[in-house]
Coordinates of C-alpha atoms in Angstrom, one line a residue:
Chain L
M1 CA -27.1 91.2 -39.9
N2 CA -24.6 90.9 -42.8
D3 CA -23.8 87.5 -43.2
I4 CA -25.7 84.4 -42.2
Y5 CA -23.9 80.8 -42.3
S6 CA -25.0 77.5 -42.1
V7 CA -24.0 75.2 -39.4
G8 CA -22.0 73.1 -41.8
Q9 CA -20.3 76.3 -43.0
I10 CA -19.1 77.4 -39.6
N11 CA -17.9 73.7 -38.7
R12 CA -16.0 73.5 -41.6
Y13 CA -14.5 76.8 -41.2
I14 CA -13.4 75.8 -37.8
K15 CA -12.0 72.5 -38.9
G16 CA -10.0 74.4 -41.6
M17 CA -8.6 76.6 -38.7
F18 CA -7.7 73.6 -36.6
N19 CA -6.0 71.9 -39.6
E20 CA -4.0 74.9 -40.5
D21 CA -2.5 74.7 -36.9
I22 CA 0.7 72.9 -37.0
L23 CA 0.8 71.9 -33.2
L24 CA -2.5 70.3 -33.6
R25 CA -1.5 68.2 -36.3
N26 CA 0.9 66.2 -34.5
V27 CA 0.4 66.6 -30.5
H28 CA 1.1 64.3 -27.5
I29 CA -1.3 64.7 -24.6
R30 CA -0.8 63.3 -21.1
G31 CA -4.0 61.9 -19.3
E32 CA -6.0 59.3 -17.4
V33 CA -8.1 57.1 -19.6
S34 CA -11.8 57.0 -19.1
N35 CA -14.9 55.9 -20.9
C36 CA -12.9 53.5 -22.8
K37 CA -14.7 51.5 -25.2
Y38 CA -13.6 48.7 -27.7
H39 CA -16.0 48.9 -30.6
S40 CA -16.6 46.0 -32.7
S41 CA -15.2 47.7 -35.7
G42 CA -11.8 47.7 -34.1
H43 CA -11.9 51.6 -33.4
I44 CA -11.3 52.5 -29.5
Y45 CA -13.4 55.1 -28.1
F46 CA -12.1 56.8 -25.0
S47 CA -11.6 59.9 -23.1
L48 CA -8.5 61.4 -21.6
K49 CA -9.0 63.6 -18.4
D50 CA -7.2 65.4 -16.0
T51 CA -8.0 67.6 -12.9
S52 CA -9.0 70.5 -15.4
G53 CA -11.0 68.8 -18.1
T54 CA -11.7 66.1 -20.7
L55 CA -10.7 65.4 -24.3
S56 CA -12.6 62.8 -26.4
C57 CA -10.4 60.6 -28.4
I58 CA -10.8 57.9 -30.9
M59 CA -8.1 55.3 -32.2
F60 CA -9.1 53.7 -35.5
A61 CA -8.5 50.2 -36.1
G62 CA -5.9 50.8 -38.5
N63 CA -3.5 52.3 -35.7
R64 CA -4.2 49.5 -33.1
R65 CA -0.9 48.0 -33.8
N66 CA 0.5 51.2 -31.9
L67 CA -1.3 50.2 -28.7
Q68 CA 0.9 47.4 -27.1
F69 CA -0.8 47.1 -23.9
P70 CA -4.3 46.4 -22.9
M71 CA -5.4 49.9 -22.2
K72 CA -8.1 50.5 -19.5
N73 CA -9.8 53.1 -17.7
G74 CA -7.6 54.7 -15.1
D75 CA -4.3 54.0 -17.2
R76 CA -2.2 57.1 -17.2
V77 CA -1.1 57.3 -21.0
I78 CA 0.5 59.6 -23.4
C79 CA -1.4 59.9 -26.8
G80 CA 0.2 60.9 -29.6
G81 CA -2.2 62.1 -32.8
T82 CA -4.1 64.9 -34.2
I83 CA -6.6 67.1 -32.8
D84 CA -9.6 67.4 -35.5
V85 CA -13.0 68.7 -35.8
Y86 CA -16.0 66.2 -36.1
E87 CA -18.0 68.3 -38.3
R88 CA -21.4 66.3 -37.6
G89 CA -21.2 66.7 -34.1
G90 CA -19.6 70.0 -33.8
S91 CA -16.9 68.8 -31.8
Y92 CA -13.2 68.2 -31.6
Q93 CA -11.4 65.1 -30.6
L94 CA -7.9 63.6 -30.6
Y95 CA -7.4 61.0 -33.5
A96 CA -4.9 58.9 -31.7
R97 CA -1.9 57.3 -33.8
D98 CA -0.2 55.7 -30.7
I99 CA -0.9 55.4 -26.9
R100 CA 1.8 54.4 -24.5
L101 CA 1.7 54.1 -20.9
E102 CA 2.9 57.2 -19.2
G103 CA 6.3 57.0 -18.0
A104 CA 6.8 53.3 -18.2
G105 CA 5.2 53.4 -21.7
L106 CA 8.6 54.1 -23.7
L107 CA 10.8 51.9 -21.1
Y108 CA 7.9 49.5 -21.8
E109 CA 8.3 49.5 -25.8
R110 CA 12.2 49.2 -25.2
F111 CA 11.5 46.2 -23.0
I112 CA 9.2 44.4 -25.7
A113 CA 11.8 45.5 -28.3
L114 CA 14.6 44.0 -26.5
R115 CA 12.9 41.0 -25.1
D116 CA 11.8 40.0 -28.6
E117 CA 15.2 40.7 -30.1
L118 CA 16.9 38.5 -27.5
K119 CA 14.3 35.7 -27.8
E120 CA 15.2 35.9 -31.4
M121 CA 18.8 35.3 -30.6
G122 CA 17.9 32.3 -28.7
M123 CA 19.1 33.6 -25.4
F124 CA 16.1 32.4 -23.4
D125 CA 16.2 28.8 -24.9
K126 CA 15.8 26.1 -22.3
T127 CA 18.9 24.3 -23.7
Y128 CA 21.1 27.0 -22.3
K129 CA 19.8 26.7 -18.9
K130 CA 22.0 25.4 -16.2
P131 CA 20.6 23.5 -13.2
I132 CA 20.7 25.1 -10.1
P133 CA 22.7 22.9 -7.4
K134 CA 20.7 21.4 -4.8
Y135 CA 23.3 21.9 -2.2
A136 CA 25.0 25.2 -2.6
M137 CA 27.6 25.7 -0.1
K138 CA 28.6 29.4 -1.4
V139 CA 25.7 31.8 -2.7
G140 CA 26.8 34.9 -4.6
V141 CA 24.3 37.7 -4.2
V142 CA 24.6 40.7 -6.6
T143 CA 22.3 43.4 -4.9
A144 CA 22.3 46.7 -3.2
P145 CA 24.1 46.5 0.3
E146 CA 21.6 48.5 1.8
G147 CA 18.3 47.1 0.3
A148 CA 15.7 45.1 1.5
A149 CA 16.8 42.0 -0.7
I150 CA 19.9 41.3 1.1
R151 CA 18.3 41.3 4.6
D152 CA 15.6 39.0 3.2
I153 CA 18.1 36.4 1.7
Q154 CA 20.2 36.8 4.9
N155 CA 17.3 36.0 7.1
I156 CA 16.0 32.9 5.3
S157 CA 19.5 31.7 5.1
H158 CA 20.1 32.1 8.7
R159 CA 16.8 30.1 9.2
R160 CA 17.4 27.2 6.6
N161 CA 21.2 27.0 6.8
P162 CA 23.7 29.1 8.6
Y163 CA 26.3 27.3 7.4
V164 CA 26.1 28.6 3.7
Q165 CA 28.4 31.1 3.0
L166 CA 26.9 34.3 1.5
Y167 CA 29.0 36.5 -0.7
L168 CA 27.5 40.3 -1.3
Y169 CA 28.7 42.0 -4.4
P170 CA 27.4 45.6 -3.4
A171 CA 25.8 46.8 -6.6
R172 CA 24.0 49.7 -7.6
V173 CA 20.7 48.6 -8.7
Q174 CA 19.0 51.5 -9.7
G175 CA 19.9 54.9 -11.5
E176 CA 23.1 55.8 -13.0
G177 CA 25.7 53.1 -13.4
A178 CA 23.5 50.4 -12.2
K179 CA 23.7 48.0 -15.2
T180 CA 27.6 48.6 -15.2
S181 CA 27.6 47.7 -11.4
I182 CA 25.3 44.6 -11.8
V183 CA 27.4 43.4 -14.9
R184 CA 30.7 43.7 -12.8
G185 CA 29.0 41.9 -9.8
I186 CA 28.0 39.1 -12.0
R187 CA 31.6 38.7 -13.3
V188 CA 33.5 39.0 -10.0
L189 CA 31.3 36.5 -8.6
D190 CA 31.5 34.1 -11.4
D191 CA 35.5 34.5 -11.4
F192 CA 35.6 34.1 -7.7
G193 CA 33.9 30.7 -7.8
V194 CA 30.5 30.3 -6.1
D195 CA 27.9 27.5 -6.6
V196 CA 25.1 29.9 -7.5
I197 CA 24.5 33.6 -8.2
I198 CA 21.3 35.5 -7.1
I199 CA 20.9 38.8 -8.8
G200 CA 18.1 41.2 -7.9
R201 CA 16.6 43.7 -5.8
G202 CA 13.4 44.7 -4.0
G203 CA 10.1 46.2 -5.6
G204 CA 10.1 49.4 -7.4
S205 CA 8.6 51.3 -10.4
L206 CA 9.5 50.0 -13.9
E207 CA 12.2 52.8 -14.2
D208 CA 13.6 51.6 -10.8
L209 CA 14.0 48.0 -12.0
W210 CA 15.3 49.2 -15.3
A211 CA 18.9 48.1 -15.1
F212 CA 17.5 44.4 -15.3
N213 CA 16.1 45.1 -18.5
E214 CA 19.4 46.3 -19.8
R215 CA 21.1 44.1 -22.8
E216 CA 24.4 44.4 -21.1
V217 CA 22.8 42.8 -18.0
A218 CA 21.0 40.1 -20.1
E219 CA 24.5 39.2 -21.9
A220 CA 26.5 39.2 -18.6
V221 CA 23.7 36.6 -17.2
F222 CA 24.1 34.7 -20.4
A223 CA 27.8 34.5 -20.6
C224 CA 28.1 33.5 -16.8
S225 CA 29.4 30.2 -16.2
T226 CA 27.9 30.0 -12.8
P227 CA 24.1 29.1 -12.4
V228 CA 22.0 32.4 -12.4
V229 CA 18.8 33.1 -10.6
S230 CA 17.2 36.3 -10.9
A231 CA 15.0 37.6 -8.4
V232 CA 13.6 41.4 -9.4
G233 CA 10.9 43.1 -7.4
H234 CA 7.7 41.6 -6.8
E235 CA 6.2 38.6 -8.2
T236 CA 4.3 40.5 -11.1
D237 CA 7.5 42.1 -12.2
V238 CA 9.2 40.5 -15.0
T239 CA 12.3 41.6 -16.6
I240 CA 14.6 40.8 -19.2
A241 CA 17.2 39.3 -16.6
D242 CA 14.3 36.8 -15.4
Y243 CA 14.1 35.9 -18.9
V244 CA 17.8 35.1 -19.5
A245 CA 18.6 33.8 -16.1
D246 CA 18.8 29.8 -15.3
L247 CA 16.0 30.4 -12.8
R248 CA 13.5 33.0 -12.2
A249 CA 12.4 33.5 -8.5
P250 CA 9.4 35.8 -8.1
T251 CA 11.1 37.6 -5.1
P252 CA 14.6 37.6 -3.4
S253 CA 13.2 35.6 -0.4
A254 CA 11.8 32.9 -2.8
A255 CA 15.4 33.3 -4.5
A256 CA 17.0 32.2 -1.2
E257 CA 14.5 29.5 -0.4
L258 CA 15.5 28.1 -3.9
C259 CA 19.2 28.4 -3.8
I260 CA 19.8 27.6 0.1
F261 CA 19.1 24.0 1.1
D262 CA 17.5 23.2 4.6
Y263 CA 20.1 22.2 6.6
E264 CA 17.6 20.0 8.8
K265 CA 16.2 18.3 6.1
F266 CA 19.7 17.3 4.8
R267 CA 20.4 16.1 8.2
E268 CA 17.3 14.2 8.1
K269 CA 18.1 12.9 4.7
T270 CA 21.9 11.8 5.8
E271 CA 20.5 9.8 8.9
R272 CA 17.6 8.3 6.9
Y273 CA 20.8 7.1 4.5
A274 CA 22.7 5.7 7.2
A275 CA 19.5 4.0 8.7
S276 CA 18.7 2.3 5.0
L277 CA 22.3 1.4 4.8
T278 CA 22.3 -0.2 8.4
G279 CA 19.0 -1.5 8.0
G280 CA 19.5 -2.9 4.4
T281 CA 22.7 -4.5 5.2
A282 CA 21.1 -6.1 8.3
R283 CA 18.1 -7.4 6.4
R284 CA 20.7 -8.5 3.9
I285 CA 22.5 -10.6 6.4
E286 CA 19.2 -11.7 7.9
R287 CA 18.3 -13.0 4.6
S288 CA 21.6 -14.7 4.2
K289 CA 21.4 -16.2 7.8
G290 CA 17.6 -17.3 7.2
R291 CA 18.8 -19.0 3.8
A292 CA 21.8 -20.5 5.8
E293 CA 19.3 -21.8 8.6
A294 CA 16.9 -23.0 6.0
I295 CA 19.5 -25.0 4.3
L296 CA 20.7 -26.1 7.8
S297 CA 17.3 -27.3 9.3
S298 CA 16.6 -29.0 6.0
F299 CA 20.0 -30.9 6.2
R300 CA 19.1 -31.9 9.6
N301 CA 15.7 -32.7 8.6
I302 CA 17.0 -35.2 6.1
T303 CA 19.6 -36.6 8.2
A304 CA 17.1 -36.9 11.0
R305 CA 14.6 -38.6 8.8
R306 CA 17.4 -40.9 7.5
V307 CA 18.6 -41.8 11.2
I308 CA 14.9 -42.4 12.1
A309 CA 14.5 -44.6 8.8
A310 CA 17.7 -46.4 9.7
R311 CA 16.7 -47.2 13.3
G312 CA 13.4 -48.5 11.9
N313 CA 15.2 -50.9 10.0
I314 CA 17.3 -52.0 12.7
R315 CA 14.4 -52.3 14.8
F316 CA 12.6 -54.1 12.2
Y317 CA 15.3 -56.6 11.1
G318 CA 16.2 -57.0 15.0
V319 CA 12.7 -58.1 15.4
R320 CA 12.5 -60.6 12.6
L321 CA 16.1 -62.0 13.4
E322 CA 15.1 -62.5 17.0
A323 CA 11.8 -64.3 16.1
L324 CA 13.7 -66.5 13.9
S325 CA 16.1 -67.9 16.8
P326 CA 15.7 -71.5 17.8
K327 CA 14.5 -70.3 21.2
N328 CA 12.2 -68.1 19.9
R329 CA 10.8 -70.5 17.6
I330 CA 10.4 -72.9 20.5
N331 CA 8.7 -70.2 22.5
D332 CA 6.6 -69.4 19.8
R333 CA 5.4 -73.0 19.1
R334 CA 4.8 -73.3 22.9
R335 CA 3.0 -70.1 22.9
T336 CA 0.9 -71.4 20.0
L337 CA 0.3 -74.5 21.7
A338 CA -0.8 -72.7 25.0
D339 CA -2.8 -70.4 22.7
T340 CA -4.6 -73.7 21.2
E341 CA -4.7 -75.1 24.5
I342 CA -6.6 -72.1 26.2
R343 CA -8.6 -71.8 22.9
I344 CA -9.7 -75.6 23.1
S345 CA -10.7 -75.3 26.8
E346 CA -12.6 -72.1 25.9
I347 CA -14.3 -73.9 23.4
M348 CA -15.1 -76.7 25.5
R349 CA -16.2 -74.3 28.4
E350 CA -18.1 -72.7 26.0
R351 CA -19.9 -76.0 24.5
I352 CA -20.4 -77.4 28.2
R353 CA -22.1 -73.9 28.9
A354 CA -24.1 -74.2 25.7
N355 CA -25.2 -77.7 26.4
R356 CA -26.1 -77.1 30.0
E357 CA -28.1 -74.2 28.6
R358 CA -29.8 -76.1 26.0
S359 CA -30.5 -79.1 28.7
R360 CA -31.7 -76.3 31.2
Q361 CA -34.0 -75.3 28.5
T362 CA -35.0 -78.7 27.5
E363 CA -35.9 -79.4 31.2
E364 CA -37.6 -76.4 31.4
K365 CA -39.7 -77.2 28.4
M366 CA -40.3 -80.8 29.8
K367 CA -41.2 -79.4 33.2
N368 CA -43.8 -77.3 31.5
S369 CA -45.2 -80.1 29.5
E370 CA -45.0 -82.7 32.3
H371 CA -47.2 -80.0 34.2
R372 CA -49.3 -79.9 31.4
L373 CA -49.7 -83.8 30.9
L374 CA -50.2 -84.3 34.6
D375 CA -53.0 -81.9 34.7
A376 CA -54.6 -83.5 31.9
V377 CA -54.0 -86.8 33.5
T378 CA -55.4 -85.8 36.8
R379 CA -58.4 -84.3 35.2
R380 CA -58.8 -87.6 33.3
Q381 CA -58.4 -89.7 36.4
L382 CA -61.0 -87.7 38.4
M383 CA -63.3 -87.9 35.4
L384 CA -62.9 -91.7 35.3
I385 CA -63.1 -92.1 38.8
E386 CA -66.4 -90.4 38.6
R387 CA -67.6 -92.5 35.8
F388 CA -66.1 -95.7 37.4
K389 CA -67.8 -94.9 40.8
G390 CA -69.9 -98.0 41.1
L391 CA -67.5 -100.0 38.6
N392 CA -65.3 -101.0 41.7
P393 CA -64.5 -104.9 41.2
L394 CA -65.2 -105.5 44.8
D395 CA -68.6 -104.3 43.9
R396 CA -69.0 -106.6 41.2
L397 CA -67.9 -109.3 43.9
R398 CA -70.8 -108.4 45.7
Q399 CA -73.0 -109.3 42.5
G400 CA -71.6 -113.0 42.6
Y401 CA -68.2 -112.3 40.8
S402 CA -64.9 -113.5 42.5
Y403 CA -61.3 -113.4 41.4
V404 CA -58.6 -115.9 42.0
T405 CA -55.0 -115.6 42.8
D406 CA -52.2 -117.8 42.9
E407 CA -50.0 -118.6 45.9
E408 CA -48.0 -115.8 45.2
G409 CA -51.0 -113.7 45.2
R410 CA -50.9 -112.9 41.3
A411 CA -54.3 -112.7 39.9
V412 CA -55.2 -115.8 37.8
K413 CA -55.9 -114.8 34.3
N414 CA -55.8 -118.2 32.4
I415 CA -55.2 -121.8 32.9
K416 CA -51.5 -121.4 32.4
S417 CA -50.9 -119.5 35.3
V418 CA -51.8 -122.6 37.6
H419 CA -51.4 -126.5 37.4
R420 CA -52.8 -129.2 38.8
G421 CA -52.7 -129.3 42.8
S422 CA -51.8 -125.3 42.7
A423 CA -53.2 -123.6 46.0
V424 CA -55.1 -120.7 45.0
T425 CA -57.2 -118.4 46.7
I426 CA -60.6 -117.1 45.6
H427 CA -61.7 -113.9 46.8
V428 CA -65.3 -113.3 47.6
T429 CA -67.1 -110.2 49.2
D430 CA -66.5 -111.4 52.5
G431 CA -63.4 -113.3 52.5
Q432 CA -61.1 -115.9 50.7
I433 CA -61.7 -119.3 49.7
R434 CA -58.5 -121.6 49.9
A435 CA -58.7 -124.2 47.1
L436 CA -56.5 -126.7 45.1
V437 CA -57.0 -127.2 41.5
R438 CA -58.3 -130.5 40.7
E439 CA -58.4 -130.0 37.0
L440 CA -57.5 -128.0 34.0
E441 CA -59.4 -127.7 31.1
E442 CA -58.7 -125.5 28.1
R443 CA -61.8 -124.2 26.3
K444 CA -62.3 -125.2 22.9
N445 CA -63.6 -122.5 20.2
Chain H
M1 CA 42.9 12.0 -8.7
K2 CA 39.1 11.1 -9.3
K3 CA 36.7 14.2 -9.5
E4 CA 35.1 14.5 -5.9
M5 CA 31.3 13.8 -6.0
T6 CA 29.1 16.7 -5.4
I7 CA 26.4 16.0 -2.6
E8 CA 23.5 15.8 -5.0
E9 CA 26.0 12.9 -6.9
S10 CA 26.7 11.3 -3.7
F11 CA 22.8 11.2 -2.6
A12 CA 22.3 9.4 -5.9
R13 CA 25.2 6.9 -5.4
L14 CA 23.5 6.3 -2.2
D15 CA 20.2 5.7 -3.6
E16 CA 21.7 3.2 -5.7
M17 CA 23.4 1.5 -3.0
V18 CA 20.4 1.4 -0.8
R19 CA 18.3 -0.1 -3.4
A20 CA 21.0 -2.6 -4.2
L21 CA 21.1 -3.8 -0.4
E22 CA 17.3 -4.2 -0.4
S23 CA 17.4 -6.6 -3.5
D24 CA 19.1 -9.6 -3.7
E25 CA 21.2 -8.5 -6.6
V26 CA 24.5 -8.2 -4.5
S27 CA 26.1 -11.1 -3.0
L28 CA 26.7 -10.7 1.0
E29 CA 30.1 -9.8 0.6
E30 CA 29.3 -6.9 -1.7
S31 CA 26.7 -5.9 0.5
F32 CA 29.4 -5.3 3.3
K33 CA 31.3 -3.4 0.8
L34 CA 28.5 -1.3 -0.2
Y35 CA 27.6 -0.7 3.7
E36 CA 31.1 0.6 4.0
E37 CA 31.3 2.6 1.0
G38 CA 28.0 4.4 2.0
M39 CA 28.9 4.8 5.4
K40 CA 32.2 6.7 4.1
L41 CA 30.4 8.4 1.6
L42 CA 28.1 9.8 4.2
K43 CA 30.8 10.9 6.5
D44 CA 32.2 12.7 3.5
V45 CA 28.9 14.4 2.6
N46 CA 28.5 15.3 6.3
G47 CA 32.2 16.5 6.3
R48 CA 31.4 19.1 3.5
I49 CA 29.6 21.3 5.6
D50 CA 31.6 23.1 7.8
E51 CA 29.3 23.5 10.8
V52 CA 30.4 27.0 11.9
E53 CA 28.0 29.6 11.4
K54 CA 28.7 32.0 8.5
K55 CA 28.6 35.7 8.3
I56 CA 28.1 37.3 5.0
R57 CA 31.3 38.4 3.3
R58 CA 31.5 41.3 1.2
I59 CA 33.3 40.7 -2.2
E60 CA 35.4 43.5 -3.8
E61 CA 36.1 44.1 -7.6
D62 CA 39.6 42.3 -7.0
G63 CA 38.0 39.2 -5.6
S64 CA 39.1 39.8 -1.7
T65 CA 36.2 39.7 0.4
E66 CA 35.7 41.0 4.0
E67 CA 33.1 40.7 6.8
F68 CA 30.0 42.6 5.8
E69 CA 28.4 45.1 8.2

């Protein structure tokens, strides 16, 4: 055993070896991201792996500007940096300076750069956006003649409005010459004269869609005097052409929906307008008619009222005039007279009736009181008869009394009733004595 | 000659007419004029659409077209 080294010495030695290696100082490594951790310090710890192994990586906060996408586990990336030894852990790792998405990575950076530049130039400004015509009759399409995009647009056009004329500029949409082809297509259709131009293609990788991220295409879209609708790839794919176009459609089908108006709805709309015009005019006429009728009817009413009033007046004055005619005045008087007569007789009848009634009542009353009186008299008589029983004057005669009557049979009550020589009859109990008055002698008191 | 209205502009004009007809702004005589004008405009708009089913046409560099497919 010659030399014995400390751990630190060995690690330092190895570190020195790594550092002397030019390749390891600046290396690009392709791999899939795993164990990705964003530390609060701003450093990113992660691993790169492939089928054969794993490499620990760190990106210091100071290099974060060189990571322009939200890196996550599973991303396939290319990391540029230095392989160095971490002495404390006795391990080596990649100190990442920049990280790009594999393949797309570089293109993506170009995309970002161009996007920012064109935005800076104002090519995406809303003020430059042309409105998409609602009723385009001629629709230009720049896309691949054998692609899915033109089929989708064709189908939708057929369904919504088969009367819209589609013009296809058969363009190369990917690979060599694609951008030139697209630019040509835009210019040809713009010169030809269509209402709107759709540029696009179906889905694909970023590389496949790349032509739509080219500056030349962006400039052609911007310069086009016909409104341009971009429809590239799927909804999540956004290209430079999308930013600069007057309208971005998420897919070619959507672009067709936006550019080709629905014929049925159009028909309905025109029919609605026809109905509104007819109905509106009819209602307008009705309103006028209604007003005219109202005026007419109020005029009629006024006239009618006046006529009625006039008739009333005529009747009134007629009646008055007739009433004042001599004949009528006489009649009137007669009538009054007759009325008076009738009234008088009525009054008389009434009075007679009332008198009769009164006398009837009096009679009744008298009858009543007569009865009462009679009753009383009768009772008294009977009483007296009882009392005067035994007082019969004839009884008195038996006691020596007599009474005298004159020739006429009248009772002689005083000397004046007879004169000398008068024949008188003296009544006694058992008969009469006829006698002659011899002398009259008045008693002297 | 007056520039021909687009279908959209025609519809906008029709909107105005219908609104005017529904209000009392216009006289009876004007309303007849509006009706006539509106119906003419509608006929015009309908006439814009050539009701013949269209095949896609392929446009060439020189601007010439031929039936696609």
